[in-house]
Every structure is written in C-alpha cells, then in structure tokens.
C-alpha cells in the first residue's frame, strides 16, 4: 500500500518548484525537502532544485542527506562554488572540521577571496 500524499506533492514540476520555494522561504525546511526530493530525482540535470534540496536538508539538520546531495552535485558540477561552501559548512556542523577545510578553501578561492 502506498503512503498517502498531500496536496503539495501534486501539480506540475513548475508548481511544485514554486511551492517548495514558498515552504523554504517560510522556514518549513523539512516540507520543502520532501517536495524537492521528488523534483531533483525527476530532473537530476537541473542544479537549482538540487542546491535548494541540499539547503533544506542542512537547515532541517538532516546533515547526512545534505552531505550526500552536495557530493552528488559536486560530482556533476565540480566548479559550483556554493556547493563547495555548503559542503564545508555541513561537514563543520557535523563536527568534521578537518574534512571541511579543503572545501571551504576551494570555495573561498573560487570566490576570489584569497588570504593576504
């Protein structure tokens, strides 16, 4: 038996994207993640839903999911500086500072923020 779905899981991809953004902006990160997870799996070639999904996971303290999504993003888009930064922050928040440092340095370098 399939789990019941709610209204926000229905509609076109564009409607669900708009709805996910509304939930994210309302700080309903877990709900936004539920919507975005489906969108990201339907169109893995689109970066925006995947980044927002990683952010929703991060803000809802689903750090292992955020890390997994960010690593998948960086595998496909290695020059995505925001994903580098987010992965570093996610690893830091997980208590893995040493592992986070290379990602944070890469993000800073990509943004042109070089130490004096």
CSV table of N, CA and C in Angstrom, one decimal:
chain,number,residue,atom,x,y,z
A,1,UNK,N,0.8,-1.2,0.0
A,1,UNK,CA,0.0,0.0,0.0
A,1,UNK,C,0.9,1.2,0.0
A,2,UNK,N,0.6,2.2,-0.9
A,2,UNK,CA,1.4,3.4,-0.9
A,2,UNK,C,1.0,4.4,0.2
A,3,UNK,N,2.0,5.1,0.6
A,3,UNK,CA,1.7,6.1,1.6
A,3,UNK,C,0.8,7.2,1.1
A,4,UNK,N,0.0,7.8,1.8
A,4,UNK,CA,-0.9,8.9,1.3
A,4,UNK,C,0.0,10.1,1.0
A,5,UNK,N,-0.4,10.8,-0.1
A,5,UNK,CA,0.3,12.0,-0.5
A,5,UNK,C,-0.5,13.2,0.0
A,6,UNK,N,0.2,14.3,0.1
A,6,UNK,CA,-0.5,15.6,0.4
A,6,UNK,C,-0.6,16.5,-0.8
A,7,UNK,N,-1.3,17.5,-0.6
A,7,UNK,CA,-1.6,18.4,-1.7
A,7,UNK,C,-0.3,19.0,-2.3
A,8,UNK,N,0.7,19.3,-1.5
A,8,UNK,CA,1.9,19.9,-2.1
A,8,UNK,C,2.7,19.0,-2.9
A,9,UNK,N,2.4,17.8,-3.0
A,9,UNK,CA,3.1,16.8,-3.8
A,9,UNK,C,2.5,16.7,-5.2
A,10,UNK,N,1.4,17.4,-5.4
A,10,UNK,CA,0.7,17.3,-6.7
A,10,UNK,C,1.0,18.5,-7.5
A,11,UNK,N,0.7,18.4,-8.8
A,11,UNK,CA,0.9,19.5,-9.7
A,11,UNK,C,2.0,19.3,-10.7
A,12,UNK,N,2.2,20.3,-11.5
A,12,UNK,CA,3.3,20.3,-12.5
A,12,UNK,C,4.6,20.5,-11.8
A,13,UNK,N,5.7,20.2,-12.4
A,13,UNK,CA,7.0,20.5,-11.8
A,13,UNK,C,7.2,21.9,-11.5
A,14,UNK,N,6.7,22.8,-12.3
A,14,UNK,CA,6.8,24.3,-12.1
A,14,UNK,C,6.0,24.6,-10.8
A,15,UNK,N,4.8,24.1,-10.7
A,15,UNK,CA,4.0,24.4,-9.5
A,15,UNK,C,4.7,23.8,-8.2
A,16,UNK,N,5.2,22.6,-8.3
A,16,UNK,CA,5.9,22.1,-7.1
A,16,UNK,C,7.2,22.8,-6.8
A,17,UNK,N,7.9,23.3,-7.8
A,17,UNK,CA,9.1,24.1,-7.6
A,17,UNK,C,8.7,25.4,-6.8
A,18,UNK,N,7.6,26.1,-7.3
A,18,UNK,CA,7.2,27.3,-6.7
A,18,UNK,C,6.7,27.0,-5.2
A,19,UNK,N,6.0,25.9,-5.0
A,19,UNK,CA,5.6,25.5,-3.7
A,19,UNK,C,6.7,25.2,-2.8
A,20,UNK,N,7.7,24.5,-3.3
A,20,UNK,CA,8.9,24.2,-2.5
A,20,UNK,C,9.6,25.5,-2.0
A,21,UNK,N,9.7,26.5,-2.9
A,21,UNK,CA,10.4,27.7,-2.6
A,21,UNK,C,9.6,28.5,-1.5
A,22,UNK,N,8.2,28.4,-1.6
A,22,UNK,CA,7.4,29.0,-0.6
A,22,UNK,C,7.6,28.4,0.8
A,23,UNK,N,7.7,27.1,0.8
A,23,UNK,CA,7.9,26.4,2.1
A,23,UNK,C,9.3,26.7,2.6
A,24,UNK,N,10.3,26.7,1.7
A,24,UNK,CA,11.7,27.1,2.1
A,24,UNK,C,11.7,28.5,2.7
A,25,UNK,N,11.1,29.4,2.0
A,25,UNK,CA,11.1,30.8,2.5
A,25,UNK,C,10.4,31.0,3.8
A,26,UNK,N,9.4,30.1,4.1
A,26,UNK,CA,8.6,30.1,5.3
A,26,UNK,C,9.4,29.3,6.4
A,27,UNK,N,10.5,28.9,6.1
A,27,UNK,CA,11.4,28.1,7.0
A,27,UNK,C,10.8,26.8,7.4
A,28,UNK,N,10.0,26.2,6.5
A,28,UNK,CA,9.5,24.9,6.6
A,28,UNK,C,10.4,23.9,5.8
A,29,UNK,N,11.6,23.8,6.3
A,29,UNK,CA,12.6,23.1,5.5
A,29,UNK,C,12.3,21.7,5.2
A,30,UNK,N,11.8,21.0,6.2
A,30,UNK,CA,11.6,19.5,6.0
A,30,UNK,C,10.5,19.3,4.9
A,31,UNK,N,9.5,20.2,4.9
A,31,UNK,CA,8.4,20.1,3.9
A,31,UNK,C,9.0,20.4,2.6
A,32,UNK,N,9.8,21.5,2.5
A,32,UNK,CA,10.4,21.8,1.2
A,32,UNK,C,11.3,20.7,0.7
A,33,UNK,N,12.0,20.0,1.6
A,33,UNK,CA,12.9,18.9,1.2
A,33,UNK,C,12.0,17.8,0.6
A,34,UNK,N,10.9,17.5,1.2
A,34,UNK,CA,10.0,16.4,0.7
A,34,UNK,C,9.6,16.7,-0.8
A,35,UNK,N,9.3,17.9,-1.1
A,35,UNK,CA,8.9,18.3,-2.4
A,35,UNK,C,10.1,18.3,-3.3
A,36,UNK,N,11.2,18.9,-2.9
A,36,UNK,CA,12.4,19.0,-3.7
A,36,UNK,C,13.0,17.6,-4.0
A,37,UNK,N,12.9,16.7,-3.1
A,37,UNK,CA,13.5,15.4,-3.3
A,37,UNK,C,12.9,14.7,-4.6
A,38,UNK,N,11.6,14.8,-4.7
A,38,UNK,CA,10.9,14.3,-5.9
A,38,UNK,C,11.4,15.1,-7.2
A,39,UNK,N,11.4,16.4,-7.1
A,39,UNK,CA,11.8,17.2,-8.2
A,39,UNK,C,13.2,16.9,-8.7
A,40,UNK,N,14.1,16.8,-7.7
A,40,UNK,CA,15.5,16.5,-8.0
A,40,UNK,C,15.7,15.2,-8.7
A,41,UNK,N,14.9,14.2,-8.2
A,41,UNK,CA,15.0,12.9,-8.8
A,41,UNK,C,14.4,12.8,-10.2
A,42,UNK,N,13.4,13.7,-10.5
A,42,UNK,CA,12.8,13.7,-11.8
A,42,UNK,C,13.7,14.4,-12.8
A,43,UNK,N,14.5,15.4,-12.4
A,43,UNK,CA,15.3,16.2,-13.3
A,43,UNK,C,16.7,16.3,-12.6
A,44,UNK,N,17.5,15.3,-12.6
A,44,UNK,CA,18.8,15.4,-11.9
A,44,UNK,C,19.8,16.3,-12.6
A,45,UNK,N,19.5,16.6,-13.9
A,45,UNK,CA,20.4,17.5,-14.6
A,45,UNK,C,20.2,19.0,-14.3
A,46,UNK,N,19.2,19.3,-13.5
A,46,UNK,CA,18.9,20.7,-13.1
A,46,UNK,C,19.5,21.0,-11.7
A,47,UNK,N,20.4,22.0,-11.7
A,47,UNK,CA,21.1,22.3,-10.5
A,47,UNK,C,20.3,23.0,-9.4
A,48,UNK,N,19.4,23.9,-9.8
A,48,UNK,CA,18.7,24.7,-8.8
A,48,UNK,C,17.9,23.9,-7.8
A,49,UNK,N,17.1,22.9,-8.2
A,49,UNK,CA,16.4,22.1,-7.2
A,49,UNK,C,17.3,21.3,-6.3
A,50,UNK,N,18.4,20.9,-6.9
A,50,UNK,CA,19.3,20.1,-6.1
A,50,UNK,C,20.0,20.9,-5.0
A,51,UNK,N,20.4,22.1,-5.4
A,51,UNK,CA,21.0,23.0,-4.4
A,51,UNK,C,20.0,23.4,-3.3
A,52,UNK,N,18.8,23.7,-3.7
A,52,UNK,CA,17.8,24.1,-2.7
A,52,UNK,C,17.5,22.9,-1.8
A,53,UNK,N,17.5,21.7,-2.4
A,53,UNK,CA,17.2,20.5,-1.6
A,53,UNK,C,18.4,20.3,-0.6
A,54,UNK,N,19.6,20.5,-1.0
A,54,UNK,CA,20.7,20.4,0.0
A,54,UNK,C,20.6,21.5,1.1
A,55,UNK,N,20.2,22.7,0.7
A,55,UNK,CA,20.0,23.7,1.7
A,55,UNK,C,18.9,23.4,2.7
A,56,UNK,N,17.8,22.8,2.2
A,56,UNK,CA,16.7,22.4,3.0
A,56,UNK,C,17.1,21.3,4.0
A,57,UNK,N,17.9,20.4,3.5
A,57,UNK,CA,18.4,19.3,4.4
A,57,UNK,C,19.3,19.9,5.4
A,58,UNK,N,20.2,20.8,5.0
A,58,UNK,CA,21.1,21.5,6.0
A,58,UNK,C,20.3,22.2,7.1
A,59,UNK,N,19.3,23.0,6.7
A,59,UNK,CA,18.6,23.8,7.6
A,59,UNK,C,17.6,23.0,8.5
A,60,UNK,N,17.3,21.8,8.1
A,60,UNK,CA,16.4,20.9,8.9
A,60,UNK,C,17.3,19.9,9.6
A,61,UNK,N,18.6,20.1,9.7
A,61,UNK,CA,19.5,19.3,10.4
A,61,UNK,C,19.6,17.9,9.9
A,62,UNK,N,19.3,17.7,8.6
A,62,UNK,CA,19.5,16.4,8.0
A,62,UNK,C,20.8,16.4,7.3
A,63,UNK,N,21.9,16.4,8.1
A,63,UNK,CA,23.2,16.7,7.6
A,63,UNK,C,23.8,15.6,6.7
A,64,UNK,N,23.5,14.3,7.0
A,64,UNK,CA,24.0,13.3,6.2
A,64,UNK,C,23.3,13.3,4.8
A,65,UNK,N,22.1,13.7,4.7
A,65,UNK,CA,21.4,13.9,3.4
A,65,UNK,C,21.9,15.1,2.7
A,66,UNK,N,22.2,16.1,3.4
A,66,UNK,CA,22.8,17.3,2.8
A,66,UNK,C,24.1,17.0,2.2
A,67,UNK,N,24.9,16.3,3.0
A,67,UNK,CA,26.3,15.9,2.5
A,67,UNK,C,26.2,15.1,1.3
A,68,UNK,N,25.3,14.1,1.3
A,68,UNK,CA,25.2,13.2,0.1
A,68,UNK,C,24.7,14.0,-1.1
A,69,UNK,N,23.8,14.9,-0.9
A,69,UNK,CA,23.3,15.7,-2.1
A,69,UNK,C,24.4,16.6,-2.6
A,70,UNK,N,25.1,17.2,-1.7
A,70,UNK,CA,26.2,18.1,-2.1
A,70,UNK,C,27.3,17.4,-2.8
A,71,UNK,N,27.7,16.2,-2.3
A,71,UNK,CA,28.7,15.4,-3.0
A,71,UNK,C,28.3,15.0,-4.4
A,72,UNK,N,27.0,14.7,-4.6
A,72,UNK,CA,26.5,14.4,-5.9
A,72,UNK,C,26.5,15.6,-6.8
A,73,UNK,N,26.2,16.7,-6.3
A,73,UNK,CA,26.2,18.0,-7.0
A,73,UNK,C,27.6,18.2,-7.5
A,74,UNK,N,28.6,18.1,-6.6
A,74,UNK,CA,30.0,18.4,-6.9
A,74,UNK,C,30.6,17.4,-7.9
A,75,UNK,N,30.0,16.2,-7.9
A,75,UNK,CA,30.5,15.2,-8.8
A,75,UNK,C,30.1,15.6,-10.2
A,76,UNK,N,28.9,16.2,-10.3
A,76,UNK,CA,28.4,16.6,-11.7
A,76,UNK,C,28.8,18.0,-12.0
A,77,UNK,N,28.9,18.9,-11.1
A,77,UNK,CA,29.3,20.3,-11.3
A,77,UNK,C,30.5,20.7,-10.3
A,78,UNK,N,31.7,20.2,-10.6
A,78,UNK,CA,32.8,20.5,-9.7
A,78,UNK,C,33.2,21.9,-9.5
A,79,UNK,N,32.7,22.8,-10.3
A,79,UNK,CA,33.1,24.2,-10.2
A,79,UNK,C,32.0,25.0,-9.5
A,80,UNK,N,31.0,24.3,-8.9
A,80,UNK,CA,29.9,25.0,-8.2
A,80,UNK,C,30.4,25.5,-6.9
A,81,UNK,N,30.8,26.7,-6.8
A,81,UNK,CA,31.5,27.2,-5.6
A,81,UNK,C,30.5,27.2,-4.4
A,82,UNK,N,29.2,27.5,-4.6
A,82,UNK,CA,28.3,27.5,-3.4
A,82,UNK,C,28.2,26.1,-2.9
A,83,UNK,N,28.2,25.1,-3.7
A,83,UNK,CA,28.1,23.7,-3.2
A,83,UNK,C,29.4,23.3,-2.4
A,84,UNK,N,30.5,23.9,-2.9
A,84,UNK,CA,31.8,23.7,-2.1
A,84,UNK,C,31.7,24.3,-0.7
A,85,UNK,N,31.1,25.5,-0.7
A,85,UNK,CA,31.0,26.2,0.6
A,85,UNK,C,30.0,25.4,1.5
A,86,UNK,N,28.9,25.0,0.9
A,86,UNK,CA,27.8,24.3,1.7
A,86,UNK,C,28.3,23.0,2.2
A,87,UNK,N,29.1,22.3,1.4
A,87,UNK,CA,29.6,21.0,1.9
A,87,UNK,C,30.6,21.2,3.0
A,88,UNK,N,31.4,22.3,2.9
A,88,UNK,CA,32.3,22.6,4.0
A,88,UNK,C,31.6,22.9,5.3
A,89,UNK,N,30.5,23.7,5.2
A,89,UNK,CA,29.7,24.1,6.3
A,89,UNK,C,29.0,22.9,6.9
A,90,UNK,N,28.5,22.0,6.1
A,90,UNK,CA,27.8,20.8,6.5
A,90,UNK,C,28.8,19.9,7.3
A,91,UNK,N,30.0,19.8,6.8
A,91,UNK,CA,31.0,18.9,7.5
A,91,UNK,C,31.4,19.6,8.8
A,92,UNK,N,31.5,20.9,8.8
A,92,UNK,CA,31.8,21.6,10.1
A,92,UNK,C,30.7,21.3,11.1
A,93,UNK,N,29.5,21.5,10.6
A,93,UNK,CA,28.4,21.3,11.6
A,93,UNK,C,28.3,19.9,12.1
A,94,UNK,N,28.8,19.0,11.3
A,94,UNK,CA,28.8,17.6,11.7
A,94,UNK,C,30.0,17.2,12.6
A,95,UNK,N,30.8,18.2,12.9
A,95,UNK,CA,32.0,18.0,13.8
A,95,UNK,C,33.2,17.5,13.0
A,96,UNK,N,33.2,17.7,11.7
A,96,UNK,CA,34.3,17.2,10.9
A,96,UNK,C,35.1,18.3,10.3
A,97,UNK,N,35.6,19.2,11.1
A,97,UNK,CA,36.3,20.4,10.7
A,97,UNK,C,37.5,20.2,9.8
A,98,UNK,N,38.3,19.2,10.1
A,98,UNK,CA,39.5,18.9,9.2
A,98,UNK,C,39.1,18.5,7.8
A,99,UNK,N,38.0,17.7,7.7
A,99,UNK,CA,37.5,17.3,6.4
A,99,UNK,C,36.8,18.5,5.7
A,100,UNK,N,36.3,19.4,6.4
A,100,UNK,CA,35.7,20.6,5.8
A,100,UNK,C,36.6,21.6,5.2
A,101,UNK,N,37.8,21.7,5.8
A,101,UNK,CA,38.7,22.8,5.4
A,101,UNK,C,39.0,22.8,3.9
A,102,UNK,N,39.3,21.7,3.2
A,102,UNK,CA,39.6,21.8,1.8
A,102,UNK,C,38.4,22.4,1.0
A,103,UNK,N,37.2,22.1,1.3
A,103,UNK,CA,36.1,22.6,0.6
A,103,UNK,C,35.9,24.0,0.9
A,104,UNK,N,36.1,24.5,2.1
A,104,UNK,CA,36.0,25.9,2.4
A,104,UNK,C,37.1,26.7,1.7
A,105,UNK,N,38.3,26.2,1.7
A,105,UNK,CA,39.4,26.9,1.0
A,105,UNK,C,39.1,27.0,-0.5
A,106,UNK,N,38.5,25.9,-1.1
A,106,UNK,CA,38.2,25.9,-2.5
A,106,UNK,C,37.1,26.9,-2.8
A,107,UNK,N,36.1,26.9,-2.0
A,107,UNK,CA,35.0,27.9,-2.2
A,107,UNK,C,35.5,29.3,-2.1
A,108,UNK,N,36.4,29.6,-1.1
A,108,UNK,CA,37.0,31.0,-1.0
A,108,UNK,C,37.8,31.3,-2.2
A,109,UNK,N,38.6,30.4,-2.7
A,109,UNK,CA,39.4,30.6,-3.9
A,109,UNK,C,38.6,30.9,-5.1
A,110,UNK,N,37.5,30.1,-5.2
A,110,UNK,CA,36.6,30.3,-6.4
A,110,UNK,C,35.9,31.6,-6.3
A,111,UNK,N,35.7,32.1,-5.1
A,111,UNK,CA,35.0,33.4,-5.0
A,111,UNK,C,36.0,34.6,-5.1
A,112,UNK,N,37.3,34.2,-5.2
A,112,UNK,CA,38.3,35.3,-5.3
A,112,UNK,C,38.7,35.8,-3.9
A,113,UNK,N,38.4,35.1,-2.9
A,113,UNK,CA,38.7,35.5,-1.5
A,113,UNK,C,40.0,34.9,-1.1
A,114,UNK,N,41.1,35.5,-1.4
A,114,UNK,CA,42.4,35.0,-1.0
A,114,UNK,C,43.0,35.6,0.2
A,115,UNK,N,43.6,34.9,1.1
A,115,UNK,CA,44.2,35.5,2.3
A,115,UNK,C,45.3,36.4,1.9
A,116,UNK,N,45.5,37.4,2.7
A,116,UNK,CA,46.7,38.3,2.4
A,116,UNK,C,48.0,37.7,2.8
